[in-house]
CSV table of C-alpha atoms and ligand atoms in Angstrom, one decimal:
chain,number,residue,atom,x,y,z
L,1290,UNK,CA,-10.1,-59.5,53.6
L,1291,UNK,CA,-12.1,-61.5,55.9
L,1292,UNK,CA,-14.0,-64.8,54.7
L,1293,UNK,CA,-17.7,-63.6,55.4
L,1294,UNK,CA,-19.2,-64.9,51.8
L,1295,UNK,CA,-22.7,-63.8,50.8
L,1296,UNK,CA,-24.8,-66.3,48.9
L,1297,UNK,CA,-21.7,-67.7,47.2
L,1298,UNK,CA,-23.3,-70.8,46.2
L,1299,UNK,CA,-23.9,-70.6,43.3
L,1300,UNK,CA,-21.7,-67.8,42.1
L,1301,UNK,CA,-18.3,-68.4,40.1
L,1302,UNK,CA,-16.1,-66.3,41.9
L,1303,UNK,CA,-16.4,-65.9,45.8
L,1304,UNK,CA,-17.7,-62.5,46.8
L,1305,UNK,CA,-17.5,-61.6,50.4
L,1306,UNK,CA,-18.8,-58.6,52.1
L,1307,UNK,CA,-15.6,-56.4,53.4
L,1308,UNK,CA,-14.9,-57.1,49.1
L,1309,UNK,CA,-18.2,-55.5,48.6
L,1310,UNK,CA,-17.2,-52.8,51.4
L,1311,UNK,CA,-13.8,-52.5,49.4
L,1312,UNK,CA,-15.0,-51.7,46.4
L,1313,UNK,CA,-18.1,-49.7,47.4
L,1314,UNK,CA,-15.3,-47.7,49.0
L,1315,UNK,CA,-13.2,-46.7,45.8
L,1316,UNK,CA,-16.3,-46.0,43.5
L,1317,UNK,CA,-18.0,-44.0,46.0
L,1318,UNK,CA,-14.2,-42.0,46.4
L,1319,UNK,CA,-13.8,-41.9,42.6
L,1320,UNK,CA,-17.4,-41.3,41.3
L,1321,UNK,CA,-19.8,-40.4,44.2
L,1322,UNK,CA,-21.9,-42.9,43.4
L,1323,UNK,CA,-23.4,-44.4,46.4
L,1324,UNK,CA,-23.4,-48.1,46.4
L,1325,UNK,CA,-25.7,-49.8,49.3
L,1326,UNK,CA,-25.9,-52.8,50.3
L,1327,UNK,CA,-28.5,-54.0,47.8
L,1328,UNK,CA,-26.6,-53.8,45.2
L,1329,UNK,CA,-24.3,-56.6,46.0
L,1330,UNK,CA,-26.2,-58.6,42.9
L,1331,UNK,CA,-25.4,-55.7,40.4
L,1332,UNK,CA,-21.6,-55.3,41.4
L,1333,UNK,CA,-20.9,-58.6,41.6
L,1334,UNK,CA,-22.8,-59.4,37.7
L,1335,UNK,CA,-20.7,-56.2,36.4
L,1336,UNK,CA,-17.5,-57.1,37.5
L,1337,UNK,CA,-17.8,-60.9,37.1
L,1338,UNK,CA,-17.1,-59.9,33.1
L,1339,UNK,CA,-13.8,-57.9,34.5
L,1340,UNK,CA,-12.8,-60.8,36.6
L,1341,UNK,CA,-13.1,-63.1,33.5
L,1342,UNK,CA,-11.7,-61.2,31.1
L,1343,UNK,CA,-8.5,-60.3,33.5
L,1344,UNK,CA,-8.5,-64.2,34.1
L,1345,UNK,CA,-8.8,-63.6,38.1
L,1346,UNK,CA,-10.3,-66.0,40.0
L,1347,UNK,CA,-11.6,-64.5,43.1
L,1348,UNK,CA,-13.2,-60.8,44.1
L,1349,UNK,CA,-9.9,-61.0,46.8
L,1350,UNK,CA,-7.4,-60.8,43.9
L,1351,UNK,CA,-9.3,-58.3,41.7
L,1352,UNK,CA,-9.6,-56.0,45.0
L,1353,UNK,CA,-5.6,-56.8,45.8
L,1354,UNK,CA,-5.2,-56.2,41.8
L,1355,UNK,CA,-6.6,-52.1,42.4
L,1356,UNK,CA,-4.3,-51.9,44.9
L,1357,UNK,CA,-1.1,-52.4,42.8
L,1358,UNK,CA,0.6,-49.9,41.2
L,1359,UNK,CA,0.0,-51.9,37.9
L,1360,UNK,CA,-3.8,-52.4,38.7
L,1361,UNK,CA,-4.3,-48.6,38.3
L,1362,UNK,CA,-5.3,-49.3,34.7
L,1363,UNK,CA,-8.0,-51.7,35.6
L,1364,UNK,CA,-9.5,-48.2,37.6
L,1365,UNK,CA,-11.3,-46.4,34.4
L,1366,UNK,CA,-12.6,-50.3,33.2
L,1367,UNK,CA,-14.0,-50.8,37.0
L,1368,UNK,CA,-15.5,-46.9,37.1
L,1369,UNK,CA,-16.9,-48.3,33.4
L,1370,UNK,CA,-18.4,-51.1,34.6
L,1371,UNK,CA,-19.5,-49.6,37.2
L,1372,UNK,CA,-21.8,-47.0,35.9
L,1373,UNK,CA,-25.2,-47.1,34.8
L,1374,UNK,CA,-26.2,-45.4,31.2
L,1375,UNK,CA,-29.4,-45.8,30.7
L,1376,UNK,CA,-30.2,-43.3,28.0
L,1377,UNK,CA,-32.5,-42.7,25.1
L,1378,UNK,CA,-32.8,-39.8,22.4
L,1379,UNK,CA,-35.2,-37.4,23.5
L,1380,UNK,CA,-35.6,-38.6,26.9
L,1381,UNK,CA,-38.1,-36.2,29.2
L,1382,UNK,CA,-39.2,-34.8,26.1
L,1383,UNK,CA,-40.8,-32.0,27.4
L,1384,UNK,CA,-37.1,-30.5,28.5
L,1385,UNK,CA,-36.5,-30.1,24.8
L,1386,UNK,CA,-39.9,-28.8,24.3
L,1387,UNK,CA,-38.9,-26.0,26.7
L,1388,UNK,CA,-35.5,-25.4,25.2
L,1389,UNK,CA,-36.6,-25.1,22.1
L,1390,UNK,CA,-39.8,-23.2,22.9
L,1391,UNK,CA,-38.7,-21.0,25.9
L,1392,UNK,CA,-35.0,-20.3,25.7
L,1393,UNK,CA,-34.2,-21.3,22.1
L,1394,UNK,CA,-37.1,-19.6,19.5
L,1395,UNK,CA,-36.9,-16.2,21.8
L,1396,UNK,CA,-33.4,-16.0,21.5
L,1397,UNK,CA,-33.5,-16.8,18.0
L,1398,UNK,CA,-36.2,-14.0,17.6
L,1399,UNK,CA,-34.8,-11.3,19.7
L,1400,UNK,CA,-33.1,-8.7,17.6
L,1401,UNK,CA,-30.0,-8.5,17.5
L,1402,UNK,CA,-29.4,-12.5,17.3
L,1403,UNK,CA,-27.5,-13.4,20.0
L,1404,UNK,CA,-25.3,-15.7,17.5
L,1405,UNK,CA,-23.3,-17.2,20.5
L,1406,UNK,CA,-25.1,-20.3,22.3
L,1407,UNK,CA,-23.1,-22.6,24.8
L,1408,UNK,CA,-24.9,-25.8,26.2
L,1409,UNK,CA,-23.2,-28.5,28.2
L,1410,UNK,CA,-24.6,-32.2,28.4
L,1411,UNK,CA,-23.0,-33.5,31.8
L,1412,UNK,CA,-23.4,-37.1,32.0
L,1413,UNK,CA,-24.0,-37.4,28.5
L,1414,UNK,CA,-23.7,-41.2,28.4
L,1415,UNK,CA,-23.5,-42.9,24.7
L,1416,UNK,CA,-24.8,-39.3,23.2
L,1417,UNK,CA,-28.1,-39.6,22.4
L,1418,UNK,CA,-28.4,-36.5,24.8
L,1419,UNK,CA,-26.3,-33.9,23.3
L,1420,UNK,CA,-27.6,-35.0,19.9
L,1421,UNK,CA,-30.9,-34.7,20.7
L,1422,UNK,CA,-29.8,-30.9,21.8
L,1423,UNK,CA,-28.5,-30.0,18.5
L,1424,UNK,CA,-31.7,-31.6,16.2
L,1425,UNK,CA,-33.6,-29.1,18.7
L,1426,UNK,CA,-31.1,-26.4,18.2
L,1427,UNK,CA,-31.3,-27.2,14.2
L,1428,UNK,CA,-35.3,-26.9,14.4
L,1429,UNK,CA,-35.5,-23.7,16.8
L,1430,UNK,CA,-33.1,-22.0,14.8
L,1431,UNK,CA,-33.7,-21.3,10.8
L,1432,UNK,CA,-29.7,-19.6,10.3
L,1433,UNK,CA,-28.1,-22.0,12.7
L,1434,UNK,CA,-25.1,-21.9,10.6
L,1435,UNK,CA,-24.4,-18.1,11.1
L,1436,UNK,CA,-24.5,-18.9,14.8
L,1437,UNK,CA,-21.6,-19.8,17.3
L,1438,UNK,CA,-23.1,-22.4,18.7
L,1439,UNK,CA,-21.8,-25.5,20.5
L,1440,UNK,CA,-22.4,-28.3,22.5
L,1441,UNK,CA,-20.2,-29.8,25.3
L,1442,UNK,CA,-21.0,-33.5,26.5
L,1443,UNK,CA,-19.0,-34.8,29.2
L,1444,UNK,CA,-19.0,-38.4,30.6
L,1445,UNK,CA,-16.6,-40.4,33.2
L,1446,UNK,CA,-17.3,-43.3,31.4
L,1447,UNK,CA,-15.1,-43.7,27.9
L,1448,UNK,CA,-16.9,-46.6,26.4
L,1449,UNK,CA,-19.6,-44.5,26.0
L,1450,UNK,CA,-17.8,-41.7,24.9
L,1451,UNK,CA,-16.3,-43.8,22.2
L,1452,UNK,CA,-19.7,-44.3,21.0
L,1453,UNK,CA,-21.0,-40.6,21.2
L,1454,UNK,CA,-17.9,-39.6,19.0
L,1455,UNK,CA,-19.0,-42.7,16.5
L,1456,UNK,CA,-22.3,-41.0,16.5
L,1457,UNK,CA,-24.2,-44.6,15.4
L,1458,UNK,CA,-27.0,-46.4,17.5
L,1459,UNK,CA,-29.0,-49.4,17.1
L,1460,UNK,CA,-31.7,-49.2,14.5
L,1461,UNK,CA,-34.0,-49.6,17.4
L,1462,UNK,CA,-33.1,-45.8,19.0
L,1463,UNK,CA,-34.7,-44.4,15.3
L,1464,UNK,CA,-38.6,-44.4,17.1
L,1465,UNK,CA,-37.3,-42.1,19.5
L,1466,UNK,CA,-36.5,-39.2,17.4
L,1467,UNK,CA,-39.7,-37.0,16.5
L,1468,UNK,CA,-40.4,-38.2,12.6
L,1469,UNK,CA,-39.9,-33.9,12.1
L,1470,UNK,CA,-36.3,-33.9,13.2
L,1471,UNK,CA,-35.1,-37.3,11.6
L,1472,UNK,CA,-33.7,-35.1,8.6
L,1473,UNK,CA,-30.3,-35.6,9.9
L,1474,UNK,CA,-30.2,-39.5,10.8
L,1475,UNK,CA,-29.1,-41.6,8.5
L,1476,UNK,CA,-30.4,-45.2,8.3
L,1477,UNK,CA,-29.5,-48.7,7.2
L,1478,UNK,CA,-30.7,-51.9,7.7
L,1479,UNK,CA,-29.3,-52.2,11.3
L,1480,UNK,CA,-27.8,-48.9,12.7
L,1481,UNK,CA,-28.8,-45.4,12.5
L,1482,UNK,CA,-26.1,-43.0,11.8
L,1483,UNK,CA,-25.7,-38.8,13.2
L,1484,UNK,CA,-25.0,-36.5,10.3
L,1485,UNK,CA,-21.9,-35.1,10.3
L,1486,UNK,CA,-23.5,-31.8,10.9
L,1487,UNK,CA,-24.6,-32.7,14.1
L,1488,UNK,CA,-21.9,-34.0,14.7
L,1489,UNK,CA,-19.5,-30.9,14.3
L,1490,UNK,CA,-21.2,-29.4,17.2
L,1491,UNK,CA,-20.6,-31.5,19.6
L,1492,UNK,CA,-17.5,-31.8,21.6
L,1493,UNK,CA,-17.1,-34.8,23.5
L,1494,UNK,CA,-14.6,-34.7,26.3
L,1495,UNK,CA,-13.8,-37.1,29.1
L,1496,UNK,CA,-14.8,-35.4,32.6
L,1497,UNK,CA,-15.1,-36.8,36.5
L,1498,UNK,CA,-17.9,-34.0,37.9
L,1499,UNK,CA,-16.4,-35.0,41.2
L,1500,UNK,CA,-13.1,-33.6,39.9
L,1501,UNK,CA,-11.7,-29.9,39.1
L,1502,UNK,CA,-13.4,-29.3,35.6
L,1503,UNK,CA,-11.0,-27.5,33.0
L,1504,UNK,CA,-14.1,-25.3,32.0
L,1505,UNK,CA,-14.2,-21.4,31.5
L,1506,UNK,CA,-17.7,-21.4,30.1
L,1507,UNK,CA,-20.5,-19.6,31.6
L,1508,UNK,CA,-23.2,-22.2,29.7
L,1509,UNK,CA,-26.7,-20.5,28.6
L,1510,UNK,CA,-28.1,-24.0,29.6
L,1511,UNK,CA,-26.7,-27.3,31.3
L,1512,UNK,CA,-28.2,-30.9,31.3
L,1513,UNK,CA,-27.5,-32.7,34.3
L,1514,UNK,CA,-30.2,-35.6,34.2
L,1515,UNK,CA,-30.3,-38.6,35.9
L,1516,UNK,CA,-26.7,-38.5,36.8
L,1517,UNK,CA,-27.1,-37.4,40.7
L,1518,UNK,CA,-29.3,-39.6,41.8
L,1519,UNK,CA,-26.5,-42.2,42.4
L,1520,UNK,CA,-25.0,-39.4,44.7
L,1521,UNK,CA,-25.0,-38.7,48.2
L,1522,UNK,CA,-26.7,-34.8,49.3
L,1523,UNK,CA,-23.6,-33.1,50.4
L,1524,UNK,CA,-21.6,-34.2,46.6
L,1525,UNK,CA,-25.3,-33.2,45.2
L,1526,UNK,CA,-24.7,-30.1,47.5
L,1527,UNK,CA,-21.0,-29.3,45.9
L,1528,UNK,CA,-21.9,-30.5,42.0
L,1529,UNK,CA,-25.2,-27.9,42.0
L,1530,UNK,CA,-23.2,-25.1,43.5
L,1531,UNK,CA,-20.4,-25.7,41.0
L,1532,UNK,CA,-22.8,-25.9,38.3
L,1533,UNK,CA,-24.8,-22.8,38.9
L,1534,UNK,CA,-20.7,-21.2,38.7
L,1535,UNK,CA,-21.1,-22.4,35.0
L,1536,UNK,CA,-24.4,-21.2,33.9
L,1537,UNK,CA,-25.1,-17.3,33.0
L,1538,UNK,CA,-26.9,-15.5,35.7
L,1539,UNK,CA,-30.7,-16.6,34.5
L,1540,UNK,CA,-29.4,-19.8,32.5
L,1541,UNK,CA,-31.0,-22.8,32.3
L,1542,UNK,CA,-30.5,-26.3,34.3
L,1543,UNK,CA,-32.4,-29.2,33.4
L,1544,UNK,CA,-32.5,-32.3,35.9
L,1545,UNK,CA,-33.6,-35.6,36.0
L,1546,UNK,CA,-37.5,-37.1,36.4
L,1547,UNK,CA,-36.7,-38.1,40.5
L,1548,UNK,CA,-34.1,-35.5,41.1
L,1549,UNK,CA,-35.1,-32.6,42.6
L,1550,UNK,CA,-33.0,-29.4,44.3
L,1551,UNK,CA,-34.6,-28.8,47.6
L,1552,UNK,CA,-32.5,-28.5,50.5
L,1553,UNK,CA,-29.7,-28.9,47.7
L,1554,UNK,CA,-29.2,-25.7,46.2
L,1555,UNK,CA,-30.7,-22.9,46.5
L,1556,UNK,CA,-29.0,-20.7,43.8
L,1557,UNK,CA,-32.1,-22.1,41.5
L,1558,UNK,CA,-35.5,-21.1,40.8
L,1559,UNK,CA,-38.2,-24.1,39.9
L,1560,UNK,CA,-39.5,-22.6,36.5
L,1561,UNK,CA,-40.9,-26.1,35.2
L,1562,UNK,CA,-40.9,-29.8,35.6
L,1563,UNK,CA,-37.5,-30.5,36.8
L,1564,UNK,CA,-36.3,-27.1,34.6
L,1565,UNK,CA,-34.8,-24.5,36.6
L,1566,UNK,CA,-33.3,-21.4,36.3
L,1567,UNK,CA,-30.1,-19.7,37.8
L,1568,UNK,CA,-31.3,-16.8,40.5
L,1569,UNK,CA,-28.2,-16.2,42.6
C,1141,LIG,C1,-28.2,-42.7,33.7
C,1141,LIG,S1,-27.0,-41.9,32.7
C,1141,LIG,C2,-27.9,-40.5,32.2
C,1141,LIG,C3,-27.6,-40.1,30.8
C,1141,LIG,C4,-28.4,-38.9,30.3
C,1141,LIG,N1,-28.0,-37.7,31.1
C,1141,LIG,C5,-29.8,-39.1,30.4
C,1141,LIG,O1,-30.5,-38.6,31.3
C,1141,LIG,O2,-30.4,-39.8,29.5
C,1141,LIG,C6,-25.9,-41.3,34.0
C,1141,LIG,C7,-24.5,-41.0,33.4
C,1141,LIG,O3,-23.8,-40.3,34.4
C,1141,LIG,C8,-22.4,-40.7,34.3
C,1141,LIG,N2,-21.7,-40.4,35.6
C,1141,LIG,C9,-21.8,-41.0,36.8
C,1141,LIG,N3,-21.0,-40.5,37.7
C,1141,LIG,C10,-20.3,-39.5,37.0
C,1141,LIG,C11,-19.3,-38.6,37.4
C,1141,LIG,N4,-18.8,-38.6,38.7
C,1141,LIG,N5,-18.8,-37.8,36.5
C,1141,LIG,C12,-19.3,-37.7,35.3
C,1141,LIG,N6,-20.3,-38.6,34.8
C,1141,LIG,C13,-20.8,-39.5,35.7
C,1141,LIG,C14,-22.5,-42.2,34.0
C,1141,LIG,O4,-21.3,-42.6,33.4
C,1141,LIG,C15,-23.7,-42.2,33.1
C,1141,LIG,O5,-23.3,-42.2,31.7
């Protein structure tokens, strides 16, 4: 690694730019998430807490620690660190509105009742997303229980995973959750707790969309929100594609506020506000 140091000054731990480089590199090849330039600041403040904790004292030995054999357990902690969760329950509300409204309360209406209902969070972050699925499934559906019905959430990150399974968030999330649908949250002083049945519809599961996914579900509707916009177009390309694989022929995709699908797939039809529907 060459000695080229950016604004070291006043840093801890020297950080110099083929480091940067380095390990813009390896996320980029084991995420897809695009890391410019500008975003020197945020890697350096996110890793600075691995550095410490691993008792390093330089970006040049955590970067020579990846490339041990050993350091391949530092990988999942740098892809943690790494990632950015910003999440909330009920987050682009009017997705849920839809779901509940459009896809859900039809279904739920349409005789015979279709009693099987598959939904995938992908990206789910800490879980408020997939929860916030099954309060709406719970309020669309009056016999939920006679239903199959079941919610996938799949993350690359496991801290947050860890606290989807948990199912408990800081007393600050409660607001978020329409006053109608807080039958199921538990609350104390400081937390707020998911019942347990929400809980038993939900699996969690570990899963790299970059990588093969060990899926056989055709979904009736997938939330991918605010995960691609850390991607380049052509792994936006690929992901969409393989998505649209995974959704019934007219199922439902739900995206993120800034994402959008032009010139990135067109197996979709725009039906909504970042809601679209599988065509092809
Ligand atoms: C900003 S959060 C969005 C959470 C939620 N979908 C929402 O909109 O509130 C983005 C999530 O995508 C996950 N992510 C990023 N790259 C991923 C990948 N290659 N495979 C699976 N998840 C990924 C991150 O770990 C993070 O939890």
């Amino acid at each position: 690694m060459t000695q080229a140091v950016i604004k070291n000054e006043q840093r801890e731990f020297s950080f110099s730019e083929d480091e940067f480089r380095f390990l813009a590199k390896l996320v980029g090849e084991l995420t897809g998430i695009v890391l410019a330039e500008h975003k020197t600041d945020m890697v350096y403040s996110r890793l600075a807490r691995r550095l410490r904790t691993l008792n390093l004292s330089s970006f040049a030995e955590y970067c020579d620690l990846l490339q041990t054999e050993e350091g391949q357990e530092e990988i999942p902690q740098l892809v943690n660190a790494i990632t950015t969760n910003l999440t909330s329950f009920f987050r682009e509300a009017h997705h849920f509105e839809h779901l509940r409204d459009t896809v859900l309360r039809p279904l739920a209406a349409s005789p015979p009742s279709p009693k099987r209902l598959r939904l995938w969070s992908a990206g789910c972050s800490a879980g408020m997303e997939p929860y916030s699925i099954a309060m709406t499934l719970k309020s669309a559906i009056p016999n939920l229980d006679a239903w199959d019905a079941r919610i996938l959430a799949t993350d690359i990150d496991t801290n947050m995973l860890r606290t989807g399974v948990c199912g408990e968030y800081p007393l600050s999330e409660f607001d978020h959750i329409p006053p109608s649908l807080r039958g199921d949250v538990q609350r104390s002083k400081e937390r707020i707790r998911m019942s347990e049945s929400l809980q038993k519809r939900i699996t969690f599961n570990e899963l790299n969309l970059l990588e093969s996914w060990p899926i056989k579900t055709q979904f009736d509707a997938i939330f991918c929100r605010n995960v691609v916009i850390y991607f380049d177009k052509p792994t936006q390309q690929t992901l969409f594609s393989r998505l649209a694989d995974h959704l019934k022929p007219g199922g439902w995709l739900y995206i993120g506020h800034s994402e959008n699908l032009h010139n990135v797939c067109d197996r979709f039809e725009l039906v909504g506000r970042t809601i679209y529907r599988r065509i092809r």
